Structure formats: C-alpha cells, structure tokens
Coordinates of C-alpha atoms in Angstrom, one line a residue:
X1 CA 181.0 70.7 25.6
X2 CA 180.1 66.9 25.1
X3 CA 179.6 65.2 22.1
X4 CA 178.1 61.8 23.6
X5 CA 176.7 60.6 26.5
X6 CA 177.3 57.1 27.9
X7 CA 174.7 54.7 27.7
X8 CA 172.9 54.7 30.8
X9 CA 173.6 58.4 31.6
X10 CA 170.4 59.9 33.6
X11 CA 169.8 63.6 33.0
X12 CA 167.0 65.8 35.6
X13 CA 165.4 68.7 34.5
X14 CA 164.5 69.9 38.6
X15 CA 162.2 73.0 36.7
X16 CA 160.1 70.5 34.7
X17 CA 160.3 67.5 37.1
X18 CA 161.8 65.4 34.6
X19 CA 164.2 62.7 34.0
X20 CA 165.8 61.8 30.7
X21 CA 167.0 57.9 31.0
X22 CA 169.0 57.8 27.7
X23 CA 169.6 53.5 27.0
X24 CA 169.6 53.2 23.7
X25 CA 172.1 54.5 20.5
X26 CA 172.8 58.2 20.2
X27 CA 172.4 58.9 16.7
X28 CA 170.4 55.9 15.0
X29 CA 169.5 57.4 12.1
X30 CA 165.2 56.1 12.0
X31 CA 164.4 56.1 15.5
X32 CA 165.1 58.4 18.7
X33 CA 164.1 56.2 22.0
X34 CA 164.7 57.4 25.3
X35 CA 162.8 57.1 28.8
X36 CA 161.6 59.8 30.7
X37 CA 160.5 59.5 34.4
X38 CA 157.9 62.4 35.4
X39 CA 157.7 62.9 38.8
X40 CA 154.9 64.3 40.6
X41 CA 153.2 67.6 39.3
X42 CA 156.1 67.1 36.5
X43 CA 155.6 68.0 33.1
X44 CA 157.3 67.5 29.6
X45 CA 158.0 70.1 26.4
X46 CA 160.0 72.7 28.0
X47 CA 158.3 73.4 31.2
X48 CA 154.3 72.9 29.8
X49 CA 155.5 74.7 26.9
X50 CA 153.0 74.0 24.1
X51 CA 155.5 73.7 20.9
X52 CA 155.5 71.4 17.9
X53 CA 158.1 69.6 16.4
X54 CA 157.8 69.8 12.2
X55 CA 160.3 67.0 11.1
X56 CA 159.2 64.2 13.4
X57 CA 156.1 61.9 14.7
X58 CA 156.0 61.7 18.6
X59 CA 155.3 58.4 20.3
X60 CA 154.7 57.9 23.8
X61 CA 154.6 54.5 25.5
X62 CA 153.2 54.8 29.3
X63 CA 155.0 52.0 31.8
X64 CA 153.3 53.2 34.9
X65 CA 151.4 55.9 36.2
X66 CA 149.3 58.6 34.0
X67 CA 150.0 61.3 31.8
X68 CA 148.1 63.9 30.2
X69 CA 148.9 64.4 26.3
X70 CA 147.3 67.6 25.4
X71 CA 147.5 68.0 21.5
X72 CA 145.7 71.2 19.6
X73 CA 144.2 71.9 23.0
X74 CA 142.5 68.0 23.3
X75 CA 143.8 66.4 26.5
X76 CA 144.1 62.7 25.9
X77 CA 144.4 60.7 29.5
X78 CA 147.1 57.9 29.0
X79 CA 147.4 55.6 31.9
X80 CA 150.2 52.6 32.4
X81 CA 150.0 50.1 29.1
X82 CA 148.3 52.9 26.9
X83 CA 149.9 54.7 24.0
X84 CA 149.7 58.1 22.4
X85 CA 151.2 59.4 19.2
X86 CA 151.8 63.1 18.0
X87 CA 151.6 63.5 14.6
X88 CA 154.6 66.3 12.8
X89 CA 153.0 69.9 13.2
X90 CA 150.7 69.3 15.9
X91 CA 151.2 71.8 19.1
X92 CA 151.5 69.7 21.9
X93 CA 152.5 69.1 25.4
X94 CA 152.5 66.5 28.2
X95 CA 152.7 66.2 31.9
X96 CA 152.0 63.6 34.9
X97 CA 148.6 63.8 36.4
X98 CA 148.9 60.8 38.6
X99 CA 149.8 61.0 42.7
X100 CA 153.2 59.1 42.0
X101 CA 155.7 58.8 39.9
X102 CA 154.9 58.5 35.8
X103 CA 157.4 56.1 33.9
X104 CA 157.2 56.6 30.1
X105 CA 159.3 55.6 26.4
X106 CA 159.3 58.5 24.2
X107 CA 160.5 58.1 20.6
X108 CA 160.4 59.9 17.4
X109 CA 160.5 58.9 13.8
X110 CA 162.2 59.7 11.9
X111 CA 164.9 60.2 14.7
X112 CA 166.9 63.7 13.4
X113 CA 169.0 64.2 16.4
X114 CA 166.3 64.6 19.0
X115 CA 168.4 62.4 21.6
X116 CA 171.2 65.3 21.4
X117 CA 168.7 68.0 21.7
X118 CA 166.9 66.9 24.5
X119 CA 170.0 65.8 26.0
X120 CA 171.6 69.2 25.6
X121 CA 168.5 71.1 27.3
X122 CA 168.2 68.8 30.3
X123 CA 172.0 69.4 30.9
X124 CA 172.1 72.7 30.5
X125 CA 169.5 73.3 33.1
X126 CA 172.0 71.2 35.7
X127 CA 175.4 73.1 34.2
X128 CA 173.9 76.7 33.9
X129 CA 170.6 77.1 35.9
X130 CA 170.8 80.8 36.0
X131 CA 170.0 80.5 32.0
X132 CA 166.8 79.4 33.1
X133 CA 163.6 81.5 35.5
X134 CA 162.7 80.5 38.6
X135 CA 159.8 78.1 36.9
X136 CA 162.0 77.1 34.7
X137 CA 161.5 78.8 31.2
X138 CA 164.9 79.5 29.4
X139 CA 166.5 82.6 28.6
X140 CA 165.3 83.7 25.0
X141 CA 168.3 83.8 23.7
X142 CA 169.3 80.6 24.7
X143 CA 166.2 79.6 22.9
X144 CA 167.2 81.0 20.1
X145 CA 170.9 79.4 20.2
X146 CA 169.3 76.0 20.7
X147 CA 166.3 76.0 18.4
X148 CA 168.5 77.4 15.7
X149 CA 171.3 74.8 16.2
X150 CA 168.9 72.0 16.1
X151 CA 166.9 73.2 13.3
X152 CA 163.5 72.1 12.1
X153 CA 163.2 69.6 16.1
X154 CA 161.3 72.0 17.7
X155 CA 159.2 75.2 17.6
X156 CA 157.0 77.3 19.7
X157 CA 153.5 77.0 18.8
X158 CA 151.0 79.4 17.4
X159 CA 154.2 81.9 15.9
X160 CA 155.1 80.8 12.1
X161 CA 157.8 78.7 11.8
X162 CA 159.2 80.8 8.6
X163 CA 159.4 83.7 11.4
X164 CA 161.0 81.5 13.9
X165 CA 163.4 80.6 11.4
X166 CA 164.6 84.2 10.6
X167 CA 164.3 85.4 14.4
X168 CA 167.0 82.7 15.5
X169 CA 168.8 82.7 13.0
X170 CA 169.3 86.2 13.5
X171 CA 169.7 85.9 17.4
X172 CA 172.1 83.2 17.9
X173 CA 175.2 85.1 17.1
X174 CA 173.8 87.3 19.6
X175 CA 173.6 84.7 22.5
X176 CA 176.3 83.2 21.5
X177 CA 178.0 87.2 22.0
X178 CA 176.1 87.4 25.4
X179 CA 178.2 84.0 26.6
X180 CA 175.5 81.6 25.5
X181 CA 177.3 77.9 24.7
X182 CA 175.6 74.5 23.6
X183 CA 176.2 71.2 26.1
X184 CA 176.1 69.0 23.4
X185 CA 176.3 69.8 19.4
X186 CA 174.7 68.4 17.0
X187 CA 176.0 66.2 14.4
X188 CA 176.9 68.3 11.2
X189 CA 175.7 65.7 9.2
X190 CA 172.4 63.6 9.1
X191 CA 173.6 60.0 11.2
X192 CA 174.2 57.1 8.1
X193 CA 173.7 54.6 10.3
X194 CA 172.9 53.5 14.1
X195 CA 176.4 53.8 16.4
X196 CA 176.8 50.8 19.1
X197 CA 178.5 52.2 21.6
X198 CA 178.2 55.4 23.4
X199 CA 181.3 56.9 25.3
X200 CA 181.2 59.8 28.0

C-alpha cells in the first residue's frame, strides 16, 4: 500500500483506455488537478460508468482532440481549447470521440482527496486486474471497499446515495474479509494545506 505518488508518476487504466498524468500536489486542500490522456475508443468514470460525485464540481479543460461529456443524458461535444464543467450531483460520464488521441486537465473543487481516489483505482486495475471483468467493471465489493473508504467522491447514479451509504458501509468489512485491500488510503483527516513535494 502507498501513501504518495511521486510527482510525475503516470498511471493506465488498459480497461478504460485511460491515463492518469498526476503533476501537481497530492493533497492541496481547494483544488484536485491532474491530466488524463484518452486514447482511442477510451472513456472516463469507471469504464462509461454514469456516477456522480456529491461533494465536488468537475472541470474539464480539453488540450487536443474531442471528448464527449454526457451529463443527465445531454452529450456536450468538447473539442481542443473548449471547456466543460459538471456541477456536484449531476450523473455524468465522459469518453474520447476523436480518431486519435484525446489530451485533457481534469480538476475538482473543492479537491477532497479525489487525486488519491482516482490514483488508487487506476493502480489497482495494474496491481490486481483479476478484481476487475474482462471490460473492465470492478468487482462489487471492491466497489464497495473503495466508495466507502473515500466517502461522499463518488456514487453510482440513479440508486440513492443514503442507500449507497448503508450498502458499503455494510460491505467493506466483507471485501476487505474476501482479501480486498486499498492501493492508496486516504488521508484520515481533511488536507490543511497544499504539500510541495510528493515522494514515491
């Protein structure tokens, strides 16, 4: 288990098609910023998962190529120098509908701890691949384990969140029974303030 990730570090997620380019602090308390590189067909939230993330506002910044921002079923078409922001509570996902390559920022404010949580999936699907299906969707319980370590960054969509709650809560011991073990943990307490350096 890790509890950074040095600057620079580049996670793939082969199932989604997706590259997490983590450059900036790990735990700055207002802002998480990382870049993600979709490659072709890829796709972003969990393999096309539609989900929503209740704490947070979701912006994406497009460098090159064009994405497809689909949020409460309305694709928005974001192409290189466009923008695209995700209000809290909105079900959402995105993925690349260009022919190459689709080079984007992501952040969220306020920043909770999404760098660690996104980190932690996108290793886990290199370090323990047969926790994940063929296309890529995670064991349940491992979905419980994660969602309800890194509670209130994301949910699934259209299932109340008050029920998601209870459900993981009362899963993770389970997973975590059944062998199930975190990459990275969250901090126990909220970040005070932004670290400088980040240290493999």
């Amino acid at each position: 288990m890790l509890n950074e990730i040095a600057r620079g570090t580049r996670l793939r997620n082969a199932f989604n098609k997706e590259i997490f380019v983590f450059s900036g602090p790990l735990d700055d308390p207002h802002v998480a910023r990382f870049g993600v590189i979709l490659e072709t067909g890829g796709s972003g939230g969990g393999n096309a998962l539609v989900h929503v993330h209740s704490g947070a506002d979701e912006h994406f910044s497009v460098r090159s190529g064009r994405i497809k921002v689909v949020v409460d079923g309305r694709e928005q078409f974001v192409d290189a120098g466009g923008t695209a922001i995700v209000p809290r509570g909105r079900p959402h996902y995105f993925a690349n509908v260009g022919d190459d390559n689709a080079e984007l920022e992501i952040s969220f404010s306020p920043a909770q701890q999404h760098l660690r949580f996104f980190a932690n999936f996108a290793m886990l699907t290199v370090k323990q691949p047969s926790w994940f299906s063929s296309a890529g969707d995670p064991d349940f319980l491992l979905i419980a384990l994660v969602l309800h370590t890194y509670s209130d960054h994301l949910y699934l969509a259209g299932v109340p969140i008050w029920i998601q709650k209870l459900l993981f809560a009362a899963l993770a011991p389970v997973a975590r029974l059944c062998g199930y073990r975190m990459a990275i943990e969250p901090l126990r307490e909220a970040p005070a303030r932004a670290r400088s350096g980040l240290a493999a």
